Coordinates of C-alpha atoms and ligand atoms in Angstrom, one line a residue:
M274 CA 28.9 -19.4 4.4
Q275 CA 29.1 -19.9 8.1
S276 CA 32.0 -22.1 9.2
E277 CA 30.2 -24.1 11.9
T278 CA 26.9 -25.3 12.9
L279 CA 25.9 -24.3 16.4
S280 CA 23.0 -24.9 18.7
M281 CA 20.4 -22.2 19.5
N282 CA 22.5 -21.3 22.5
S283 CA 25.3 -20.1 20.2
K284 CA 25.0 -16.4 21.3
L285 CA 26.9 -17.2 24.5
P286 CA 30.2 -15.4 25.0
S287 CA 32.4 -18.4 24.7
K288 CA 31.2 -19.3 21.2
K289 CA 33.0 -18.0 18.1
I290 CA 30.7 -17.6 15.2
N291 CA 31.3 -16.3 11.7
Y292 CA 28.1 -14.4 10.9
K293 CA 27.1 -13.8 7.3
H294 CA 26.2 -10.2 8.0
D295 CA 28.6 -7.6 9.4
V296 CA 25.9 -6.1 11.6
A297 CA 25.1 -9.5 13.1
Q298 CA 28.8 -10.0 13.7
K299 CA 29.0 -6.6 15.4
L300 CA 26.0 -7.3 17.5
H301 CA 27.4 -10.5 18.7
A302 CA 30.7 -8.8 19.6
I303 CA 28.9 -6.1 21.5
M304 CA 26.9 -8.7 23.4
Q305 CA 30.0 -10.5 24.3
K306 CA 32.0 -7.5 25.3
K307 CA 29.3 -5.8 27.4
Q308 CA 27.7 -9.1 28.5
T309 CA 24.3 -7.9 27.7
N310 CA 21.3 -9.1 25.6
L311 CA 19.2 -6.1 26.5
A312 CA 17.7 -3.7 23.9
I313 CA 16.1 -0.6 25.1
A314 CA 12.9 0.6 23.4
A315 CA 13.7 4.3 23.8
D316 CA 10.1 5.5 23.3
V317 CA 10.6 8.9 24.9
R318 CA 9.3 12.1 23.3
T319 CA 12.1 14.7 23.4
K320 CA 15.8 14.9 22.6
K321 CA 16.6 15.8 26.2
E322 CA 14.8 12.7 27.5
L323 CA 16.5 10.5 24.8
F324 CA 20.0 11.6 25.7
N325 CA 19.3 11.5 29.4
L326 CA 18.1 7.9 29.0
I327 CA 21.1 7.0 26.9
D328 CA 23.5 8.3 29.5
N329 CA 21.7 6.3 32.1
V330 CA 21.4 3.0 30.3
G331 CA 24.1 3.1 27.5
N332 CA 26.5 0.8 29.4
E333 CA 23.8 -1.8 29.9
I334 CA 22.5 -2.3 26.3
C335 CA 23.5 -3.9 23.0
I336 CA 20.8 -2.1 21.0
L337 CA 18.9 1.1 21.2
K338 CA 15.6 0.8 19.4
T339 CA 14.0 4.1 18.3
H340 CA 10.6 5.2 17.0
I341 CA 12.1 8.3 15.5
D342 CA 8.8 9.7 14.4
I343 CA 7.5 10.1 18.0
I344 CA 10.2 12.6 19.0
D345 CA 8.6 16.0 19.1
D346 CA 11.8 18.1 18.6
F347 CA 13.6 15.8 16.1
D348 CA 16.3 17.5 14.1
Q349 CA 19.5 16.6 12.3
D350 CA 21.5 17.3 15.4
L351 CA 19.7 14.5 17.1
I352 CA 21.1 12.1 14.6
V353 CA 24.6 13.5 14.9
Q354 CA 24.5 13.1 18.7
L355 CA 22.8 9.7 18.6
K356 CA 25.6 8.4 16.4
Q357 CA 28.2 9.8 18.7
K358 CA 26.5 8.2 21.7
A359 CA 26.3 4.8 19.9
K360 CA 30.0 4.9 19.4
E361 CA 30.7 6.1 22.9
Y362 CA 28.6 3.4 24.6
N363 CA 29.1 0.8 21.9
F364 CA 25.5 -0.1 20.9
L365 CA 23.7 -0.5 17.6
I366 CA 20.7 1.6 16.6
C367 CA 17.6 -0.1 15.4
E368 CA 14.8 2.0 13.9
D369 CA 11.4 0.3 14.5
R370 CA 9.7 1.8 11.4
K371 CA 7.9 -1.5 10.7
F372 CA 8.0 -1.0 7.0
A373 CA 5.0 -2.7 5.4
D374 CA 4.2 -1.2 2.0
I375 CA 5.0 -1.9 -1.7
G376 CA 8.7 -1.9 -2.6
S377 CA 8.8 1.5 -4.2
T378 CA 7.1 3.1 -1.2
V379 CA 9.3 1.5 1.4
Q380 CA 12.4 2.5 -0.5
A381 CA 11.2 6.2 -0.3
Q382 CA 10.3 5.7 3.4
Y383 CA 13.7 4.2 4.2
T384 CA 15.9 6.7 2.4
G385 CA 13.9 9.9 2.2
G386 CA 11.4 12.1 4.0
V387 CA 12.5 13.9 7.2
Y388 CA 14.3 11.1 8.8
H389 CA 16.6 9.5 6.2
I390 CA 16.6 6.3 8.2
A391 CA 19.1 4.6 5.8
D392 CA 21.7 7.1 6.7
W393 CA 21.9 6.2 10.4
A394 CA 20.1 3.0 11.4
D395 CA 22.2 -0.1 11.8
I396 CA 19.1 -2.3 11.9
I397 CA 15.5 -1.8 10.7
I398 CA 12.3 -3.7 11.4
A399 CA 10.0 -4.8 8.6
H400 CA 6.6 -6.5 8.4
A401 CA 6.3 -9.4 5.9
I402 CA 2.7 -8.7 5.1
A403 CA 3.5 -7.2 1.7
G404 CA 5.5 -10.3 0.6
P405 CA 9.3 -11.0 0.2
T406 CA 9.9 -8.2 -2.3
I407 CA 10.1 -5.8 0.7
I408 CA 13.4 -7.5 1.6
K409 CA 14.8 -6.9 -1.9
A410 CA 13.4 -3.3 -1.9
L411 CA 15.1 -2.4 1.3
S412 CA 18.4 -4.2 0.6
D413 CA 18.6 -2.6 -2.9
C414 CA 18.7 0.8 -1.1
K415 CA 21.6 0.0 1.1
K416 CA 23.9 -3.0 0.5
D417 CA 24.6 -3.6 4.2
C418 CA 21.0 -3.1 5.3
A419 CA 20.2 -5.4 8.3
I420 CA 16.6 -6.3 8.8
L421 CA 14.7 -7.9 11.6
L422 CA 11.6 -9.5 10.1
L423 CA 8.5 -9.4 12.2
A424 CA 7.2 -12.9 12.8
E425 CA 4.8 -12.3 15.7
L426 CA 3.4 -9.4 17.7
S427 CA 3.1 -9.1 21.5
C428 CA -0.3 -7.4 21.6
A429 CA -3.6 -9.2 22.3
D430 CA -5.8 -10.3 19.4
N431 CA -3.4 -9.4 16.7
L432 CA -4.1 -11.0 13.3
I433 CA -0.8 -12.9 12.8
D434 CA -1.4 -16.6 12.7
A435 CA 0.8 -19.7 12.6
T436 CA 0.8 -19.9 8.7
Y437 CA 1.9 -16.3 8.5
T438 CA 4.7 -16.8 11.1
H439 CA 5.8 -20.0 9.4
K440 CA 6.3 -18.0 6.1
V441 CA 8.2 -15.3 7.9
L442 CA 10.6 -17.9 9.3
E443 CA 11.1 -19.4 5.9
W444 CA 11.9 -16.0 4.3
A445 CA 14.1 -15.0 7.1
K446 CA 16.2 -18.2 6.7
K447 CA 16.3 -17.8 2.9
H448 CA 17.4 -14.2 3.0
D449 CA 20.0 -14.4 5.7
D450 CA 22.3 -12.1 3.8
S451 CA 20.1 -9.1 4.8
I452 CA 17.9 -10.5 7.6
I453 CA 19.8 -10.8 10.8
G454 CA 16.9 -12.1 12.9
I455 CA 13.2 -12.0 13.7
I456 CA 11.0 -10.2 16.2
A457 CA 8.9 -12.9 17.8
Q458 CA 7.2 -14.3 20.9
N459 CA 6.9 -18.1 20.8
A460 CA 8.2 -18.9 17.3
Q461 CA 11.6 -20.6 17.2
L462 CA 14.3 -19.4 14.8
D463 CA 15.2 -21.9 12.2
H464 CA 18.7 -20.5 11.7
P465 CA 21.6 -20.8 14.2
H466 CA 23.2 -17.5 13.2
Q467 CA 20.2 -15.1 13.4
F468 CA 18.8 -13.4 16.5
K469 CA 15.4 -13.8 18.0
C470 CA 14.4 -10.6 19.6
T471 CA 11.4 -10.3 21.8
P472 CA 9.4 -7.2 23.0
G473 CA 6.7 -7.3 25.6
V474 CA 9.1 -7.9 28.4
N475 CA 8.5 -6.5 31.9
L476 CA 9.5 -7.6 35.4
Q477 CA 6.6 -6.0 37.2
Q478 CA 3.6 -5.9 34.9
A479 CA 1.7 -8.6 32.9
S480 CA 0.0 -6.0 30.6
D481 CA -0.8 -2.4 30.0
N482 CA -4.3 -1.1 29.4
L483 CA -3.9 -1.0 25.6
G484 CA -3.4 -4.7 24.7
Q485 CA 0.4 -5.0 25.4
Q486 CA 1.2 -8.4 26.9
Y487 CA 4.3 -8.9 29.0
R488 CA 6.4 -11.8 30.1
T489 CA 9.6 -11.9 32.1
P490 CA 13.2 -12.1 30.8
E491 CA 13.5 -15.5 32.4
H492 CA 10.5 -16.8 30.5
V493 CA 11.3 -15.5 27.1
V494 CA 15.0 -16.2 27.2
G495 CA 14.9 -19.4 29.2
K496 CA 11.8 -21.0 27.8
K497 CA 11.2 -19.3 24.5
M498 CA 14.8 -19.2 23.4
T499 CA 14.9 -15.5 22.8
D500 CA 18.4 -14.0 22.3
I501 CA 17.6 -10.4 22.9
I502 CA 15.0 -8.9 25.1
I503 CA 13.4 -5.5 24.2
V504 CA 12.3 -3.4 27.1
G505 CA 10.7 0.0 27.1
R506 CA 8.6 1.3 29.9
G507 CA 10.0 -1.1 32.4
I508 CA 13.2 0.9 32.1
Y509 CA 12.5 4.5 30.8
K510 CA 9.6 5.0 33.2
A511 CA 11.4 3.6 36.2
E512 CA 12.3 6.0 39.0
N513 CA 16.0 5.0 38.5
Q514 CA 16.5 4.1 34.9
K515 CA 20.1 2.9 35.4
C516 CA 19.2 0.5 38.2
A517 CA 16.2 -0.8 36.2
A518 CA 18.4 -1.3 33.1
Q519 CA 20.9 -3.2 35.3
A520 CA 18.2 -5.4 36.6
Y521 CA 16.9 -6.3 33.1
R522 CA 20.4 -6.8 31.8
K523 CA 21.2 -9.2 34.6
A524 CA 17.9 -11.1 34.3
G525 CA 18.3 -11.4 30.5
W526 CA 22.0 -12.4 30.6
D527 CA 21.7 -14.8 33.5
A528 CA 18.8 -16.5 31.6
L529 CA 20.9 -16.7 28.4
E530 CA 23.9 -18.2 30.2
S531 CA 21.9 -20.8 32.1
R532 CA 19.6 -22.1 29.5
Ligands
5BU82 P1 7.2 -1.4 26.2 O1 7.1 -0.1 26.8 O2 8.2 -2.4 26.8 O3 5.8 -2.1 26.2 O4 7.6 -1.2 24.7 C1 7.7 -2.2 23.8 C2 8.4 -1.7 22.5 O5 8.5 -2.7 21.5 C3 7.6 -0.6 21.8 O6 8.5 0.3 21.1 C4 6.8 -1.3 20.7 O7 6.5 -0.5 19.6 C5 7.7 -2.4 20.4 N1 7.0 -3.7 20.0 C6 6.1 -4.3 20.8 O8 5.8 -3.9 21.9 N2 5.5 -5.5 20.4 C7 5.8 -6.0 19.2 O9 5.2 -7.1 18.9 C8 6.7 -5.3 18.4 C9 7.3 -4.2 18.8 BR1 7.0 -6.1 16.7

Protein backbone atom coordinates (compact mmCIF):
# COMPACT_ATOMS: atom_id res chain seq x y z
CA MET A 1 0.00 0.00 0.00
CA GLN A 2 1.08 3.57 -0.56
CA SER A 3 2.44 5.32 2.45
CA GLU A 4 0.89 8.72 1.94
CA THR A 5 -2.09 10.39 0.42
CA LEU A 6 -1.13 13.11 -1.99
CA SER A 7 -2.89 15.66 -4.11
CA MET A 8 -3.21 15.41 -7.90
CA ASN A 9 -0.08 17.51 -8.09
CA SER A 10 1.98 14.75 -6.55
CA LYS A 11 4.13 14.20 -9.66
CA LEU A 12 6.18 17.26 -8.81
CA PRO A 13 9.88 16.67 -8.19
CA SER A 14 9.83 17.61 -4.53
CA LYS A 15 7.30 14.92 -3.61
CA LYS A 16 8.39 11.50 -2.42
CA ILE A 17 5.90 8.82 -3.38
CA ASN A 18 5.88 5.09 -2.82
CA TYR A 19 4.22 3.72 -5.94
CA LYS A 20 2.63 0.31 -5.98
CA HIS A 21 4.13 -0.60 -9.35
CA ASP A 22 7.88 -0.61 -10.09
CA VAL A 23 7.34 0.91 -13.51
CA ALA A 24 5.36 3.80 -12.01
CA GLN A 25 8.16 4.33 -9.50
CA LYS A 26 10.73 4.29 -12.30
CA LEU A 27 8.68 6.71 -14.37
CA HIS A 28 8.39 9.12 -11.48
CA ALA A 29 12.14 8.90 -10.87
CA ILE A 30 12.92 9.60 -14.54
CA MET A 31 10.54 12.56 -14.57
CA GLN A 32 12.22 13.99 -11.51
CA LYS A 33 15.75 13.39 -12.67
CA LYS A 34 15.27 14.68 -16.21
CA GLN A 35 12.62 17.26 -15.26
CA THR A 36 10.31 16.22 -18.02
CA ASN A 37 6.71 15.11 -18.46
CA LEU A 38 7.08 14.72 -22.21
CA ALA A 39 6.40 11.46 -24.05
CA ILE A 40 7.29 11.29 -27.71
CA ALA A 41 4.94 9.46 -30.07
CA ALA A 42 7.67 8.08 -32.33
CA ASP A 43 5.44 7.37 -35.30
CA VAL A 44 8.24 7.28 -37.87
CA ARG A 45 8.45 4.58 -40.50
CA THR A 46 12.04 3.35 -40.56
CA LYS A 47 14.73 2.27 -38.10
CA LYS A 48 16.98 5.05 -39.32
CA GLU A 49 14.35 7.70 -38.65
CA LEU A 50 13.58 6.16 -35.27
CA PHE A 51 17.17 6.19 -34.01
CA ASN A 52 17.80 9.61 -35.47
CA LEU A 53 14.72 10.88 -33.61
CA ILE A 54 15.85 9.22 -30.37
CA ASP A 55 19.28 10.84 -30.61
CA ASN A 56 17.59 14.21 -31.11
CA VAL A 57 14.99 13.98 -28.36
CA GLY A 58 16.26 11.29 -25.97
CA ASN A 59 17.39 13.78 -23.33
CA GLU A 60 14.03 15.57 -23.31
CA ILE A 61 11.62 12.66 -22.78
CA CYS A 62 10.45 10.32 -20.03
CA ILE A 63 8.63 7.91 -22.37
CA LEU A 64 9.08 6.85 -25.96
CA LYS A 65 5.78 5.60 -27.35
CA THR A 66 5.96 3.24 -30.32
CA HIS A 67 3.57 1.86 -32.89
CA ILE A 68 5.96 -0.95 -33.63
CA ASP A 69 3.86 -2.32 -36.49
CA ILE A 70 4.26 0.80 -38.65
CA ILE A 71 8.02 0.44 -38.97
CA ASP A 72 8.73 -0.85 -42.48
CA ASP A 73 12.11 -2.42 -41.73
CA PHE A 74 11.39 -3.83 -38.26
CA ASP A 75 13.78 -6.57 -37.14
CA GLN A 76 15.16 -7.95 -33.90
CA ASP A 77 18.16 -5.64 -34.09
CA LEU A 78 15.73 -2.70 -33.75
CA ILE A 79 14.67 -4.04 -30.37
CA VAL A 80 18.24 -4.62 -29.22
CA GLN A 81 19.20 -1.06 -30.18
CA LEU A 82 15.99 0.42 -28.79
CA LYS A 83 16.65 -1.11 -25.39
CA GLN A 84 20.21 0.21 -25.45
CA LYS A 85 18.96 3.71 -26.30
CA ALA A 86 16.35 3.56 -23.53
CA LYS A 87 19.14 2.81 -21.07
CA GLU A 88 21.51 5.40 -22.51
CA TYR A 89 18.96 8.24 -22.44
CA ASN A 90 16.96 6.94 -19.47
CA PHE A 91 13.41 6.68 -20.81
CA LEU A 92 10.68 4.03 -20.69
CA ILE A 93 9.28 2.33 -23.77
CA CYS A 94 5.51 2.26 -24.21
CA GLU A 95 4.00 0.20 -27.03
CA ASP A 96 0.71 1.69 -28.18
CA ARG A 97 -0.79 -1.61 -29.39
CA LYS A 98 -4.21 -0.70 -27.95
CA PHE A 99 -5.08 -4.29 -27.08
CA ALA A 100 -8.84 -4.74 -27.42
CA ASP A 101 -9.76 -8.40 -27.89
CA ILE A 102 -10.74 -11.44 -25.82
CA GLY A 103 -8.23 -12.51 -23.18
CA SER A 104 -6.75 -15.44 -25.07
CA THR A 105 -6.14 -13.36 -28.20
CA VAL A 106 -4.54 -10.42 -26.41
CA GLN A 107 -2.19 -12.82 -24.64
CA ALA A 108 -1.03 -14.11 -28.02
CA GLN A 109 -0.72 -10.56 -29.39
CA TYR A 110 1.26 -9.44 -26.33
CA THR A 111 3.72 -12.32 -26.22
CA GLY A 112 3.86 -13.71 -29.75
CA GLY A 113 3.82 -12.86 -33.42
CA VAL A 114 6.68 -10.93 -34.94
CA TYR A 115 7.01 -8.29 -32.25
CA HIS A 116 7.04 -10.17 -28.91
CA ILE A 117 5.94 -6.96 -27.20
CA ALA A 118 6.08 -8.50 -23.71
CA ASP A 119 9.85 -8.95 -24.09
CA TRP A 120 10.69 -5.28 -24.43
CA ALA A 121 7.84 -2.86 -23.67
CA ASP A 122 7.88 -1.33 -20.18
CA ILE A 123 4.32 -0.09 -20.66
CA ILE A 124 1.45 -1.12 -22.92
CA ILE A 125 -1.83 0.56 -23.78
CA ALA A 126 -5.13 -1.32 -23.64
CA HIS A 127 -8.73 -0.52 -24.50
CA ALA A 128 -11.36 -1.42 -21.92
CA ILE A 129 -14.03 -2.26 -24.51
CA ALA A 130 -13.66 -6.03 -23.99
CA GLY A 131 -14.17 -5.78 -20.23
CA PRO A 132 -11.84 -6.07 -17.22
CA THR A 133 -10.63 -9.59 -18.08
CA ILE A 134 -8.23 -7.94 -20.51
CA ILE A 135 -6.33 -6.64 -17.47
CA LYS A 136 -6.02 -10.11 -16.00
CA ALA A 137 -5.11 -11.62 -19.36
CA LEU A 138 -2.25 -9.19 -19.93
CA SER A 139 -1.00 -9.33 -16.33
CA ASP A 140 -1.03 -13.12 -16.35
CA CYS A 141 1.49 -13.07 -19.22
CA LYS A 142 3.96 -10.92 -17.38
CA LYS A 143 3.90 -10.27 -13.66
CA ASP A 144 5.32 -6.76 -13.84
CA CYS A 145 3.18 -5.74 -16.82
CA ALA A 146 2.33 -2.02 -16.65
CA ILE A 147 -0.82 -0.93 -18.40
CA LEU A 148 -2.21 2.44 -19.38
CA LEU A 149 -5.95 2.00 -19.75
CA LEU A 150 -7.62 4.05 -22.45
CA ALA A 151 -10.40 6.17 -20.97
CA GLU A 152 -10.91 8.73 -23.74
CA LEU A 153 -9.78 9.31 -27.32
CA SER A 154 -8.58 12.57 -28.81
CA CYS A 155 -10.22 12.16 -32.21
CA ALA A 156 -13.48 13.81 -33.26
CA ASP A 157 -16.79 11.90 -33.05
CA ASN A 158 -15.34 8.83 -31.34
CA LEU A 159 -17.86 6.58 -29.60
CA ILE A 160 -16.53 6.71 -26.05
CA ASP A 161 -19.10 8.30 -23.75
CA ALA A 162 -19.16 9.40 -20.10
CA THR A 163 -20.49 6.06 -18.82
CA TYR A 164 -17.67 4.19 -20.57
CA THR A 165 -15.04 6.57 -19.22
CA HIS A 166 -16.47 6.30 -15.73
CA LYS A 167 -16.11 2.49 -15.85
CA VAL A 168 -12.52 2.78 -17.06
CA LEU A 169 -11.63 5.06 -14.16
CA GLU A 170 -13.23 2.59 -11.76
CA TRP A 171 -11.30 -0.38 -13.19
CA ALA A 172 -8.06 1.58 -13.31
CA LYS A 173 -8.37 2.41 -9.63
CA LYS A 174 -9.29 -1.14 -8.68
CA HIS A 175 -6.44 -2.76 -10.61
CA ASP A 176 -3.66 -0.41 -9.58
CA ASP A 177 -1.23 -3.30 -9.20
CA SER A 178 -1.00 -3.47 -13.00
CA ILE A 179 -2.59 -0.24 -14.26
CA ILE A 180 -0.21 2.65 -13.80
CA GLY A 181 -2.47 5.24 -15.36
CA ILE A 182 -4.95 6.24 -18.01
CA ILE A 183 -4.90 7.78 -21.45
CA ALA A 184 -7.47 10.55 -21.32
CA GLN A 185 -8.49 14.03 -22.37
CA ASN A 186 -10.87 15.62 -19.84
CA ALA A 187 -11.42 12.77 -17.38
CA GLN A 188 -9.81 13.17 -13.99
CA LEU A 189 -7.87 10.35 -12.39
CA ASP A 190 -9.40 9.04 -9.22
CA HIS A 191 -6.06 7.79 -7.85
CA PRO A 192 -3.17 9.93 -6.59
CA HIS A 193 -0.48 7.46 -7.61
CA GLN A 194 -1.40 6.83 -11.21
CA PHE A 195 -0.53 8.92 -14.25
CA LYS A 196 -2.89 10.70 -16.56
CA CYS A 197 -1.37 10.78 -20.05
CA THR A 198 -2.78 12.89 -22.84
CA PRO A 199 -2.19 12.69 -26.60
CA GLY A 200 -3.55 15.25 -29.04
CA VAL A 201 -1.06 17.89 -27.96
CA ASN A 202 0.39 20.45 -30.33
CA LEU A 203 1.70 23.99 -29.93
CA GLN A 204 0.93 25.07 -33.49
CA GLN A 205 -2.11 23.22 -34.79
CA ALA A 206 -5.69 22.73 -33.54
CA SER A 207 -6.35 19.66 -35.71
CA ASP A 208 -5.12 17.56 -38.61
CA ASN A 209 -7.28 16.67 -41.60
CA LEU A 210 -8.20 13.22 -40.24
CA GLY A 211 -10.07 14.02 -37.04
CA GLN A 212 -7.19 14.48 -34.62
CA GLN A 213 -7.89 17.32 -32.17
CA TYR A 214 -5.06 19.20 -30.48
CA ARG A 215 -4.73 21.26 -27.34
CA THR A 216 -1.69 22.94 -25.87
CA PRO A 217 0.53 21.56 -23.07
CA GLU A 218 -0.54 24.50 -20.88
CA HIS A 219 -4.19 23.59 -21.35
CA VAL A 220 -3.98 19.85 -20.75
CA VAL A 221 -1.49 20.02 -17.87
CA GLY A 222 -2.67 23.26 -16.29
CA LYS A 223 -6.43 22.91 -16.73
CA LYS A 224 -7.04 19.19 -17.29
CA MET A 225 -4.55 17.92 -14.71
CA THR A 226 -2.62 15.79 -17.17
CA ASP A 227 0.66 14.45 -15.84
CA ILE A 228 2.30 13.41 -19.11
CA ILE A 229 1.87 14.98 -22.53
CA ILE A 230 2.21 12.77 -25.60
CA VAL A 231 3.47 14.58 -28.70
CA GLY A 232 4.09 13.10 -32.14
CA ARG A 233 4.09 15.22 -35.28
CA GLY A 234 4.66 18.44 -33.35
CA ILE A 235 8.15 17.07 -32.71
CA TYR A 236 9.14 14.44 -35.27
CA LYS A 237 7.92 16.52 -38.21
CA ALA A 238 9.60 19.70 -36.95
CA GLU A 239 12.53 21.08 -38.91
CA ASN A 240 14.60 20.89 -35.74
CA GLN A 241 13.38 17.94 -33.66
CA LYS A 242 15.64 18.71 -30.73
CA CYS A 243 14.46 22.34 -30.42
CA ALA A 244 10.84 21.26 -30.78
CA ALA A 245 11.23 18.62 -28.07
CA GLN A 246 12.87 21.18 -25.79
CA ALA A 247 9.96 23.58 -26.34
CA TYR A 248 7.33 20.92 -25.54
CA ARG A 249 9.28 19.71 -22.54
CA LYS A 250 9.54 23.23 -21.15
CA ALA A 251 5.89 23.99 -21.79
CA GLY A 252 4.78 20.72 -20.18
CA TRP A 253 7.09 20.93 -17.19
CA ASP A 254 6.43 24.62 -16.50
CA ALA A 255 2.70 23.91 -16.56
CA LEU A 256 3.14 20.98 -14.15
CA GLU A 257 5.20 23.03 -11.75
CA SER A 258 2.89 26.01 -11.74
CA ARG A 259 -0.47 24.33 -11.41
P1 LIG B 1 0.30 13.24 -33.10
O1 LIG B 1 1.21 13.17 -34.27
O2 LIG B 1 0.82 14.12 -31.94
O3 LIG B 1 -1.11 13.56 -33.48
O4 LIG B 1 0.31 11.72 -32.55
C1 LIG B 1 -0.48 11.31 -31.49
C2 LIG B 1 -0.13 9.89 -31.07
O5 LIG B 1 -0.94 9.52 -29.97
C3 LIG B 1 -0.35 8.82 -32.13
O6 LIG B 1 0.63 7.83 -31.94
C4 LIG B 1 -1.72 8.26 -31.81
O7 LIG B 1 -1.86 6.90 -32.17
C5 LIG B 1 -1.77 8.40 -30.31
N1 LIG B 1 -3.11 8.64 -29.77
C6 LIG B 1 -3.87 9.74 -30.11
O8 LIG B 1 -3.47 10.57 -30.92
N2 LIG B 1 -5.09 9.92 -29.54
C7 LIG B 1 -5.61 9.05 -28.65
O9 LIG B 1 -6.71 9.28 -28.13
C8 LIG B 1 -4.82 7.93 -28.31
C9 LIG B 1 -3.59 7.75 -28.86
BR1 LIG B 1 -5.47 6.76 -27.07
